[in-house]
Amino acid sequence: MTERGLETVVTPIAASDGAGVRLKRSIATRTLDHLDPFFLFDHFGSENANDYIAGFPMHPHRGIETITYMLDGSVAHRDSIGNSGVIGAGDVQWMTAGSGILHEEMPKVGPRRLDGFQIWVNLPAKLKMTRPRYQDVPAARIPEVARPGGARVRVVAGEVDGVAGAVKDIFAGPTYLDVALPAGKTFEQPVPRGHTALLYVFEGEVTVGGAQAGRAAQAVGAPRLAVLRDGEVVRVHAGAAPARFLLLSAQPLNEPYARYGPFVMNTEEEIEQALHELRAGTFIKP
């Protein structure tokens, strides 16, 4: 199978979002606007509560799915379709905004640091105005696959070695893996040709590719986002220390898009319509 090498490596930029939450942003920047169908990649986390306590007060979304994956700490949430609760370490919140939803995410101060990720996945035009949906998946329901070489893989979505991820019936159909790789070990995972694939290293350092003749392996250290070339398999090797990374992939939509703040639609007219409905109080559909 053709190995996926590195297309480029992105260094996250310091950003502030919500009511003043400090975070590291890799997608939705001047350097990298999007990687179809991924339209946002944020890594939030700090031991200083002042960096996150203001949170993300009630705000709208339309046309996308948002995925919040917690490594540590906890976040209280509620939305306009009646969902509410608290997600903690290892939990996932997978929200299909569809035609429109209002929600808030407010980090809680605790004895541990806050650490996690939020990703936006675009919806195809035919599903932009679908009914909003919400999946709250506790850590205990996310399967973990232990590979013979020592790699441990939390399967949030997709499939690893015949084990299906916890989040199912997702419109965009992405793969979302959290991989812990011991020092000196290698992790391999097939990814369909033509799919967008990216790897975010948040602990340690890995090399990507290098098994094919004439290609040298390239190092990616935390925190960095690696955009992968096309191919059929991802091969990652940890160096002298353990490493941990997210591996994400999905089929690109190859559709026109228009983005404005929390909305991702196909045309500017659809963005203007969303803003009009928000002002008129008709944004949330019955």
PDB file of C-alpha atoms in Angstrom, residues 49-170:
ATOM      1  CA  ALA A  49      -8.080  29.099  35.335  1.00  0.00           C
ATOM      2  CA  ASN A  50      -7.873  32.697  34.080  1.00  0.00           C
ATOM      3  CA  ASP A  51      -6.996  31.280  30.646  1.00  0.00           C
ATOM      4  CA  TYR A  52     -10.342  29.513  30.275  1.00  0.00           C
ATOM      5  CA  ILE A  53     -12.891  30.320  32.991  1.00  0.00           C
ATOM      6  CA  ALA A  54     -14.770  32.892  30.840  1.00  0.00           C
ATOM      7  CA  GLY A  55     -15.703  29.988  28.572  1.00  0.00           C
ATOM      8  CA  PHE A  56     -17.914  30.005  25.511  1.00  0.00           C
ATOM      9  CA  PRO A  57     -21.268  31.648  26.395  1.00  0.00           C
ATOM     10  CA  MET A  58     -24.394  30.867  24.367  1.00  0.00           C
ATOM     11  CA  HIS A  59     -23.619  31.165  20.627  1.00  0.00           C
ATOM     12  CA  PRO A  60     -25.053  29.848  17.331  1.00  0.00           C
ATOM     13  CA  HIS A  61     -23.837  27.287  14.778  1.00  0.00           C
ATOM     14  CA  ARG A  62     -25.194  26.217  11.410  1.00  0.00           C
ATOM     15  CA  GLY A  63     -23.993  23.907   8.647  1.00  0.00           C
ATOM     16  CA  ILE A  64     -21.353  21.913  10.556  1.00  0.00           C
ATOM     17  CA  GLU A  65     -20.673  19.227  13.137  1.00  0.00           C
ATOM     18  CA  THR A  66     -18.612  20.223  16.192  1.00  0.00           C
ATOM     19  CA  ILE A  67     -16.589  17.684  18.163  1.00  0.00           C
ATOM     20  CA  THR A  68     -15.252  18.417  21.643  1.00  0.00           C
ATOM     21  CA  TYR A  69     -12.866  15.787  23.032  1.00  0.00           C
ATOM     22  CA  MET A  70     -11.616  16.178  26.600  1.00  0.00           C
ATOM     23  CA  LEU A  71      -8.229  14.992  27.826  1.00  0.00           C
ATOM     24  CA  ASP A  72      -8.536  16.484  31.306  1.00  0.00           C
ATOM     25  CA  GLY A  73     -10.726  18.784  33.373  1.00  0.00           C
ATOM     26  CA  SER A  74     -14.437  19.284  32.712  1.00  0.00           C
ATOM     27  CA  VAL A  75     -16.829  21.519  30.780  1.00  0.00           C
ATOM     28  CA  ALA A  76     -20.494  22.185  31.524  1.00  0.00           C
ATOM     29  CA  HIS A  77     -22.709  22.582  28.460  1.00  0.00           C
ATOM     30  CA  ARG A  78     -26.301  23.256  27.447  1.00  0.00           C
ATOM     31  CA  ASP A  79     -28.083  23.975  24.183  1.00  0.00           C
ATOM     32  CA  SER A  80     -31.299  25.199  22.605  1.00  0.00           C
ATOM     33  CA  ILE A  81     -32.721  21.706  21.982  1.00  0.00           C
ATOM     34  CA  GLY A  82     -32.717  20.782  25.662  1.00  0.00           C
ATOM     35  CA  ASN A  83     -29.405  19.001  26.167  1.00  0.00           C
ATOM     36  CA  SER A  84     -27.239  19.773  29.167  1.00  0.00           C
ATOM     37  CA  GLY A  85     -24.565  18.114  31.258  1.00  0.00           C
ATOM     38  CA  VAL A  86     -20.867  17.984  32.048  1.00  0.00           C
ATOM     39  CA  ILE A  87     -18.167  16.314  29.954  1.00  0.00           C
ATOM     40  CA  GLY A  88     -14.932  15.308  31.654  1.00  0.00           C
ATOM     41  CA  ALA A  89     -11.629  13.556  30.983  1.00  0.00           C
ATOM     42  CA  GLY A  90     -11.947  11.153  28.038  1.00  0.00           C
ATOM     43  CA  ASP A  91     -15.499  12.190  27.152  1.00  0.00           C
ATOM     44  CA  VAL A  92     -16.710  13.328  23.731  1.00  0.00           C
ATOM     45  CA  GLN A  93     -19.435  15.785  22.758  1.00  0.00           C
ATOM     46  CA  TRP A  94     -20.444  15.387  19.105  1.00  0.00           C
ATOM     47  CA  MET A  95     -22.968  17.991  17.968  1.00  0.00           C
ATOM     48  CA  THR A  96     -24.598  18.195  14.555  1.00  0.00           C
ATOM     49  CA  ALA A  97     -25.600  21.858  14.252  1.00  0.00           C
ATOM     50  CA  GLY A  98     -27.473  21.323  10.987  1.00  0.00           C
ATOM     51  CA  SER A  99     -30.144  23.993  10.437  1.00  0.00           C
ATOM     52  CA  GLY A 100     -29.152  25.832  13.589  1.00  0.00           C
ATOM     53  CA  ILE A 101     -28.447  25.411  17.266  1.00  0.00           C
ATOM     54  CA  LEU A 102     -27.473  27.657  20.170  1.00  0.00           C
ATOM     55  CA  HIS A 103     -25.137  26.231  22.781  1.00  0.00           C
ATOM     56  CA  GLU A 104     -22.687  27.187  25.486  1.00  0.00           C
ATOM     57  CA  GLU A 105     -19.599  25.457  26.880  1.00  0.00           C
ATOM     58  CA  MET A 106     -18.342  26.683  30.238  1.00  0.00           C
ATOM     59  CA  PRO A 107     -15.140  25.123  31.660  1.00  0.00           C
ATOM     60  CA  LYS A 108     -15.170  24.313  35.363  1.00  0.00           C
ATOM     61  CA  VAL A 109     -12.302  25.112  37.700  1.00  0.00           C
ATOM     62  CA  GLY A 110     -11.009  21.963  39.361  1.00  0.00           C
ATOM     63  CA  PRO A 111      -7.935  20.408  40.927  1.00  0.00           C
ATOM     64  CA  ARG A 112      -6.655  19.305  37.503  1.00  0.00           C
ATOM     65  CA  ARG A 113      -5.737  21.286  34.397  1.00  0.00           C
ATOM     66  CA  LEU A 114      -8.159  21.823  31.553  1.00  0.00           C
ATOM     67  CA  ASP A 115      -7.093  20.116  28.325  1.00  0.00           C
ATOM     68  CA  GLY A 116      -8.958  19.174  25.166  1.00  0.00           C
ATOM     69  CA  PHE A 117      -9.760  19.764  21.509  1.00  0.00           C
ATOM     70  CA  GLN A 118     -12.554  21.172  19.398  1.00  0.00           C
ATOM     71  CA  ILE A 119     -12.888  20.354  15.701  1.00  0.00           C
ATOM     72  CA  TRP A 120     -15.440  21.473  13.125  1.00  0.00           C
ATOM     73  CA  VAL A 121     -16.422  19.121  10.308  1.00  0.00           C
ATOM     74  CA  ASN A 122     -18.352  20.548   7.375  1.00  0.00           C
ATOM     75  CA  LEU A 123     -21.721  19.122   6.310  1.00  0.00           C
ATOM     76  CA  PRO A 124     -22.590  18.513   2.642  1.00  0.00           C
ATOM     77  CA  ALA A 125     -25.020  20.951   1.007  1.00  0.00           C
ATOM     78  CA  LYS A 126     -27.880  18.437   1.104  1.00  0.00           C
ATOM     79  CA  LEU A 127     -27.548  18.141   4.900  1.00  0.00           C
ATOM     80  CA  LYS A 128     -26.799  21.757   5.838  1.00  0.00           C
ATOM     81  CA  MET A 129     -30.360  22.308   7.042  1.00  0.00           C
ATOM     82  CA  THR A 130     -30.898  18.910   8.647  1.00  0.00           C
ATOM     83  CA  ARG A 131     -32.385  18.703  12.129  1.00  0.00           C
ATOM     84  CA  PRO A 132     -29.807  19.414  14.890  1.00  0.00           C
ATOM     85  CA  ARG A 133     -28.591  16.397  16.821  1.00  0.00           C
ATOM     86  CA  TYR A 134     -26.411  15.781  19.839  1.00  0.00           C
ATOM     87  CA  GLN A 135     -24.327  12.832  21.075  1.00  0.00           C
ATOM     88  CA  ASP A 136     -22.712  12.860  24.517  1.00  0.00           C
ATOM     89  CA  VAL A 137     -20.309   9.913  24.801  1.00  0.00           C
ATOM     90  CA  PRO A 138     -18.704   9.131  28.190  1.00  0.00           C
ATOM     91  CA  ALA A 139     -15.114   7.883  28.338  1.00  0.00           C
ATOM     92  CA  ALA A 140     -16.218   4.406  29.439  1.00  0.00           C
ATOM     93  CA  ARG A 141     -18.022   3.883  26.117  1.00  0.00           C
ATOM     94  CA  ILE A 142     -15.019   4.727  23.947  1.00  0.00           C
ATOM     95  CA  PRO A 143     -13.253   1.464  23.047  1.00  0.00           C
ATOM     96  CA  GLU A 144      -9.486   1.188  23.378  1.00  0.00           C
ATOM     97  CA  VAL A 145      -7.502  -1.121  21.122  1.00  0.00           C
ATOM     98  CA  ALA A 146      -4.164  -2.450  22.414  1.00  0.00           C
ATOM     99  CA  ARG A 147      -1.780  -3.290  19.573  1.00  0.00           C
ATOM    100  CA  PRO A 148       0.874  -6.031  20.016  1.00  0.00           C
ATOM    101  CA  GLY A 149       3.646  -3.442  19.622  1.00  0.00           C
ATOM    102  CA  GLY A 150       2.368  -1.458  22.599  1.00  0.00           C
ATOM    103  CA  ALA A 151       0.314   1.243  20.887  1.00  0.00           C
ATOM    104  CA  ARG A 152      -3.003   2.014  22.578  1.00  0.00           C
ATOM    105  CA  VAL A 153      -5.736   3.519  20.403  1.00  0.00           C
ATOM    106  CA  ARG A 154      -8.929   5.152  21.671  1.00  0.00           C
ATOM    107  CA  VAL A 155     -11.426   4.810  18.823  1.00  0.00           C
ATOM    108  CA  VAL A 156     -13.656   7.863  19.037  1.00  0.00           C
ATOM    109  CA  ALA A 157     -14.998   7.375  15.495  1.00  0.00           C
ATOM    110  CA  GLY A 158     -14.113   5.097  12.609  1.00  0.00           C
ATOM    111  CA  GLU A 159     -12.638   1.625  12.970  1.00  0.00           C
ATOM    112  CA  VAL A 160      -9.371   0.058  14.163  1.00  0.00           C
ATOM    113  CA  ASP A 161      -8.667  -3.668  13.829  1.00  0.00           C
ATOM    114  CA  GLY A 162     -12.358  -4.413  13.455  1.00  0.00           C
ATOM    115  CA  VAL A 163     -13.342  -2.337  16.506  1.00  0.00           C
ATOM    116  CA  ALA A 164     -15.886   0.375  15.709  1.00  0.00           C
ATOM    117  CA  GLY A 165     -15.698   3.780  17.347  1.00  0.00           C
ATOM    118  CA  ALA A 166     -18.124   4.984  19.997  1.00  0.00           C
ATOM    119  CA  VAL A 167     -19.646   7.750  17.865  1.00  0.00           C
ATOM    120  CA  LYS A 168     -21.782   6.311  15.083  1.00  0.00           C
ATOM    121  CA  ASP A 169     -24.220   7.532  12.422  1.00  0.00           C
ATOM    122  CA  ILE A 170     -22.124  10.617  11.728  1.00  0.00           C
TER     123      ILE A 170
END
